Short mmCIF file of C-alpha atoms in Angstrom, two decimals:
data_model
loop_
_atom_site.label_atom_id
_atom_site.label_comp_id
_atom_site.label_asym_id
_atom_site.label_seq_id
_atom_site.Cartn_x
_atom_site.Cartn_y
_atom_site.Cartn_z
CA MET K 28 -1.73 -25.77 -26.97
CA SER K 29 -5.48 -24.18 -27.67
CA PHE K 30 -6.43 -20.61 -28.60
CA VAL K 31 -9.78 -18.69 -28.76
CA ILE K 32 -10.72 -16.89 -31.32
CA SER K 33 -13.62 -13.96 -30.38
CA VAL K 34 -15.70 -12.23 -32.13
CA SER K 35 -17.87 -9.00 -31.48
CA ARG K 36 -19.86 -7.00 -32.87
CA PHE K 37 -18.78 -4.36 -36.03
CA LEU K 38 -21.26 -2.73 -37.49
CA SER K 39 -25.07 -3.40 -38.25
CA VAL K 40 -27.26 -1.82 -39.99
CA ALA K 41 -31.23 -2.03 -39.57
CA LEU K 42 -33.80 -1.46 -42.67
CA ARG K 43 -36.85 0.02 -40.74
CA ASP K 44 -40.50 1.74 -41.78
CA GLU K 45 -42.02 5.02 -39.93
CA THR K 46 -43.67 2.98 -37.18
CA GLY K 47 -40.69 1.52 -35.83
CA ALA K 48 -41.29 -2.58 -37.79
CA ASP K 49 -39.40 -4.24 -39.75
CA VAL K 50 -38.70 -4.08 -42.75
CA THR K 51 -38.22 -7.76 -44.73
CA GLU K 52 -38.81 -7.46 -48.36
CA PHE K 53 -35.09 -7.01 -49.11
CA ALA K 54 -32.52 -10.37 -48.49
CA ILE K 55 -29.17 -8.69 -48.21
CA ALA K 56 -26.11 -10.56 -48.78
CA PRO K 57 -22.14 -9.01 -49.58
CA THR K 58 -21.09 -8.73 -53.02
CA THR K 59 -18.34 -11.03 -54.13
CA ARG K 60 -15.02 -8.71 -54.23
CA THR K 61 -16.49 -7.68 -50.51
CA ARG K 62 -16.72 -11.03 -49.41
CA ALA K 63 -12.86 -12.14 -50.34
CA LEU K 64 -12.71 -8.61 -47.91
CA MET K 65 -14.26 -9.62 -45.60
CA SER K 66 -11.84 -13.10 -45.42
CA ASP K 67 -8.76 -10.97 -45.50
CA TYR K 68 -9.92 -8.84 -42.52
CA GLY K 69 -11.72 -11.30 -40.54
CA ILE K 70 -15.23 -10.12 -40.65
CA ILE K 71 -18.23 -12.65 -40.45
CA PHE K 72 -21.49 -11.90 -42.09
CA ARG K 73 -24.45 -12.41 -40.09
CA ALA K 74 -28.40 -11.58 -41.62
CA VAL K 75 -30.95 -10.19 -38.96
CA THR K 76 -34.40 -9.70 -39.18
CA GLY K 77 -34.85 -6.78 -40.95
CA GLY K 78 -31.10 -6.31 -41.85
CA PHE K 79 -28.11 -7.12 -41.59
CA ALA K 80 -24.36 -7.02 -38.67
CA LEU K 81 -20.77 -7.50 -39.05
CA TYR K 82 -18.85 -9.08 -36.37
CA TYR K 83 -14.85 -9.06 -36.27
CA LYS K 84 -12.72 -11.33 -35.22
CA THR K 85 -10.28 -11.12 -31.82
CA ASN K 86 -8.12 -14.24 -30.98
CA PRO K 87 -6.81 -12.29 -26.95
CA SER K 88 -4.42 -15.28 -26.77
CA VAL K 89 -1.85 -13.20 -28.17
CA PRO K 90 -0.47 -9.78 -27.62
CA GLN K 91 -2.04 -7.82 -30.26
CA PRO K 92 -5.60 -9.91 -30.32
CA LEU K 93 -7.68 -7.82 -33.13
CA VAL K 94 -6.86 -10.67 -36.69
CA SER K 95 -6.38 -8.77 -39.68
CA PRO K 96 -6.60 -4.83 -38.45
CA ILE K 97 -7.88 -2.82 -41.01
CA SER K 98 -5.17 -0.04 -41.67
CA ASP K 99 -6.73 2.34 -45.38
CA GLN K 100 -10.72 3.47 -46.02
CA VAL K 101 -12.41 -0.14 -47.44
CA ARG K 102 -16.05 -0.47 -48.89
CA PHE K 103 -17.91 -3.54 -48.03
CA SER K 104 -21.06 -3.57 -50.23
CA PHE K 105 -24.16 -5.68 -49.92
CA GLU K 106 -26.59 -6.04 -52.51
CA MET K 107 -30.59 -6.18 -51.67
CA THR K 108 -32.86 -8.54 -53.98
CA ALA K 109 -36.15 -8.52 -53.44
CA ALA K 110 -37.31 -11.19 -50.18
CA GLY K 111 -41.00 -10.99 -50.79
CA PRO K 112 -43.95 -9.09 -52.53
CA ALA K 113 -43.84 -5.60 -54.22
CA PRO K 114 -40.95 -4.38 -52.05
CA ASP K 115 -40.97 -1.05 -54.31
CA LYS K 116 -44.01 0.04 -52.63
CA LEU K 117 -41.34 1.01 -49.43
CA PHE K 118 -40.06 3.45 -52.57
CA GLN K 119 -41.18 7.46 -51.47
CA GLU K 120 -41.10 9.85 -54.59
CA LEU K 121 -38.86 7.29 -57.38
CA SER K 122 -41.88 7.05 -59.26
CA GLY K 123 -41.08 8.00 -63.17
CA ALA K 124 -36.99 6.41 -62.23
CA ALA K 125 -37.39 3.14 -64.30
CA GLY K 126 -34.82 1.59 -63.78
CA ALA K 127 -33.10 2.70 -60.53
CA GLN K 128 -32.11 1.18 -57.90
CA VAL K 129 -31.91 2.68 -54.15
CA LEU K 130 -28.00 3.37 -52.41
CA LEU K 131 -27.72 3.76 -48.91
CA ASP K 132 -24.47 4.52 -47.54
CA ASN K 133 -22.74 5.60 -44.22
CA LEU K 134 -21.64 8.58 -45.83
CA ASP K 135 -21.96 12.71 -44.30
CA GLY K 136 -22.50 15.39 -47.83
CA ALA K 137 -18.85 15.67 -47.50
CA GLY K 138 -17.61 12.51 -48.15
CA ALA K 139 -16.77 10.74 -44.11
CA ILE K 140 -17.12 7.89 -41.94
CA LEU K 141 -20.65 8.81 -39.79
CA PRO K 142 -20.07 7.46 -36.58
CA GLY K 143 -23.68 6.02 -36.28
CA GLY K 144 -27.32 7.30 -37.50
CA VAL K 145 -28.97 6.69 -40.97
CA LEU K 146 -27.92 6.19 -44.18
CA THR K 147 -30.41 8.21 -45.94
CA ALA K 148 -30.04 11.05 -47.48
CA ALA K 149 -32.92 12.94 -45.59
CA ALA K 150 -35.52 11.27 -42.63
CA GLU K 151 -36.55 8.79 -44.82
CA VAL K 152 -35.79 6.78 -47.95
CA GLY K 153 -36.73 9.04 -50.90
CA ALA K 154 -35.14 10.22 -54.13
CA GLY K 155 -31.79 11.69 -52.87
CA ASP K 156 -30.86 7.12 -52.09
CA HIS K 157 -32.04 7.09 -55.95
CA VAL K 158 -28.71 5.83 -58.06
CA PHE K 159 -28.60 3.84 -61.93
CA ALA K 160 -26.36 0.95 -61.84
CA GLY K 161 -24.66 -0.56 -64.31
CA PRO K 162 -21.33 -2.21 -65.15
CA LYS K 163 -17.93 -1.13 -64.73
CA ALA K 164 -17.90 0.12 -68.98
CA TYR K 165 -20.84 2.22 -68.27
CA PRO K 166 -23.62 2.96 -70.98
CA VAL K 167 -24.34 6.40 -71.44
CA ARG K 168 -27.20 7.40 -73.54
CA VAL K 169 -26.71 11.21 -74.24
CA ASP K 170 -29.57 14.07 -75.06
CA LEU K 171 -28.20 16.55 -77.42
CA GLY K 172 -31.66 18.46 -77.02
CA GLY K 173 -29.16 21.25 -75.71
CA GLY K 174 -26.05 21.10 -77.70
CA ILE K 175 -23.45 18.47 -78.60
CA PRO K 176 -20.94 18.19 -75.33
CA ALA K 177 -17.54 17.89 -76.07
CA GLN K 178 -17.16 14.66 -73.26
CA VAL K 179 -19.18 12.13 -71.07
CA GLU K 180 -17.41 12.56 -67.14
CA ALA K 181 -17.72 10.76 -64.58
CA ARG K 182 -16.88 12.58 -61.32
CA ASP K 183 -16.48 12.30 -57.89
CA ARG K 184 -20.32 12.84 -56.22
CA PHE K 185 -18.32 14.95 -53.05
CA THR K 186 -15.37 16.60 -54.67
CA ASP K 187 -16.46 16.85 -58.04
CA ALA K 188 -13.11 16.27 -59.28
CA VAL K 189 -13.02 14.13 -62.57
CA ALA K 190 -12.32 10.37 -62.35
CA ALA K 191 -13.43 9.19 -65.27
CA GLN K 192 -14.20 11.13 -69.03
CA ALA K 193 -15.74 9.34 -72.39
CA PRO K 194 -15.60 11.31 -75.81
CA VAL K 195 -19.23 12.05 -77.36
CA GLU K 196 -18.67 10.67 -80.93
CA ASP K 197 -19.48 8.20 -82.74
CA LEU K 198 -18.27 5.01 -81.65
CA ALA K 199 -20.01 2.69 -84.04
CA ALA K 200 -18.54 5.00 -87.00
CA GLU K 201 -15.21 4.04 -87.99
CA PRO K 202 -12.80 5.71 -87.06
CA PRO K 203 -15.35 7.29 -85.14
CA VAL K 204 -16.92 10.87 -85.49
CA ALA K 205 -18.56 13.39 -84.18
CA PRO K 206 -22.98 13.03 -83.64
CA PRO K 207 -24.22 13.82 -87.43
CA PRO K 208 -26.51 17.05 -88.04
CA GLY K 209 -29.92 17.26 -86.96
CA ALA K 210 -29.11 13.65 -84.17
CA THR K 211 -31.19 13.95 -81.19
CA GLU K 212 -29.01 11.38 -79.10
CA VAL K 213 -25.81 9.85 -78.67
CA PHE K 214 -24.70 6.39 -77.29
CA THR K 215 -21.28 6.15 -75.15
CA THR K 216 -19.57 4.09 -72.59
CA ILE K 217 -17.27 5.52 -69.94
CA ASP K 218 -14.83 2.96 -68.25
CA VAL K 219 -15.17 3.32 -64.41
CA PRO K 220 -11.93 3.50 -62.31
CA GLU K 221 -11.67 0.13 -60.49
CA ALA K 222 -11.50 1.95 -57.23
CA GLU K 223 -14.41 3.48 -58.32
CA ALA K 224 -18.11 2.64 -57.32
CA ALA K 225 -20.52 5.91 -56.75
CA LEU K 226 -20.18 8.62 -58.95
CA ARG K 227 -22.20 11.61 -60.73
CA LEU K 228 -21.89 11.30 -64.18
CA VAL K 229 -22.22 14.78 -65.76
CA THR K 230 -21.58 16.27 -69.12
CA PRO K 231 -20.73 19.69 -69.37
CA ALA K 232 -22.30 22.87 -70.65
CA PRO K 233 -24.26 22.33 -73.09
CA GLY K 234 -25.01 19.17 -72.14
CA THR K 235 -27.72 18.31 -69.52
CA LEU K 236 -26.27 15.21 -67.55
CA ASP K 237 -26.29 14.71 -64.29
CA ARG K 238 -27.10 10.86 -62.06
CA LEU K 239 -26.00 9.80 -60.07
CA ILE K 240 -24.68 6.08 -61.14
CA TYR K 241 -22.63 2.59 -59.33
CA ALA K 242 -20.59 0.33 -61.45
CA ASP K 243 -20.45 -2.41 -60.82
CA ASP K 244 -20.40 -5.55 -62.79
CA GLU K 245 -21.99 -8.11 -60.43
CA ILE K 246 -24.76 -5.57 -59.55
CA ALA K 247 -25.16 -4.71 -62.39
CA GLN K 248 -25.65 -8.24 -63.67
CA GLY K 249 -27.93 -9.19 -60.48
CA ALA K 250 -31.93 -8.26 -59.76
CA ALA K 251 -30.16 -5.97 -57.52
CA VAL K 252 -33.24 -3.70 -56.23
CA GLY K 253 -30.62 -2.13 -53.62
CA ILE K 254 -26.88 -1.10 -52.78
CA ILE K 255 -25.57 -0.82 -49.66
CA ASP K 256 -21.89 0.23 -48.93
CA LEU K 257 -19.83 0.41 -45.80
CA PHE K 258 -17.26 2.32 -45.92
CA TRP K 259 -14.60 2.03 -42.60
CA SER K 260 -11.03 3.48 -41.83
CA GLY K 261 -8.61 2.34 -39.27
CA ALA K 262 -9.05 -0.81 -36.61
CA GLN K 263 -11.99 -2.66 -36.44
CA SER K 264 -12.15 -2.74 -32.45
CA ALA K 265 -12.29 1.27 -33.20
CA VAL K 266 -16.33 0.30 -32.30
CA PRO K 267 -17.87 1.13 -29.27
CA ALA K 268 -18.29 -2.42 -27.74
CA GLY K 269 -21.16 -4.69 -26.92
CA THR K 270 -23.35 -3.10 -29.89
CA GLY K 271 -20.47 -1.32 -32.57
CA ILE K 272 -21.19 1.07 -34.22
CA GLU K 273 -25.11 1.07 -35.45
CA TYR K 274 -26.77 2.89 -38.72
CA SER K 275 -30.64 2.77 -40.10
CA ALA K 276 -33.06 3.58 -42.39
CA ILE K 277 -36.63 4.15 -42.54
CA PHE K 278 -38.77 2.93 -45.85
CA ARG K 279 -42.13 4.20 -46.06
CA ARG K 280 -44.84 2.69 -46.90
CA GLN K 281 -46.74 3.18 -49.68
#
């Protein structure tokens, strides 16, 4: 008895510049967690010039040919590292934001999965795609210039629901105490839930902290200049035959 496993295009990402030329300054690879997910769902990663593509497997010889269909929403994460000189020259309007990465994902402003199109917050990669990557136990520096907030909150960036919180206190003290009078800043740590990665980090009034973070131990330990998240919910085969779903991001060269 013999059988044949077929592969079909699932999702793809193309990185282009404003002239339409391929952007080749990045190397893109799935994270360890994503490699395990792709193995579970029979998905294959292939790097291509200026991007990458994912393929799903089918076995045409059986009544239900799709290998390991996706049912719940999953997140496939890919790390972008420098593969050429000065990839920062492709980042528009990000000067002065030291230590940040670019985050591209296939979600709209309400958190729904886009059926194709651009991955950027605007027409081109810019400040709206800026994120600060760190570990799951995310370190936080709180400016006390506007007063001492009671806590730091990690909120869902779409619904604003609180996913995690940490008190603002001097963690070096035993037991922890409030910051001393005259303190201008304090450091704390917030534990991001395992299922989350990109969250809005805020301090309720009178705090001034409001930043998009990406909490992932592997990415935090690496040399990522960017992160690409592709979300999917439902069977992999529910995409246009042949092309799959196509995404793109436009970088402006400086």
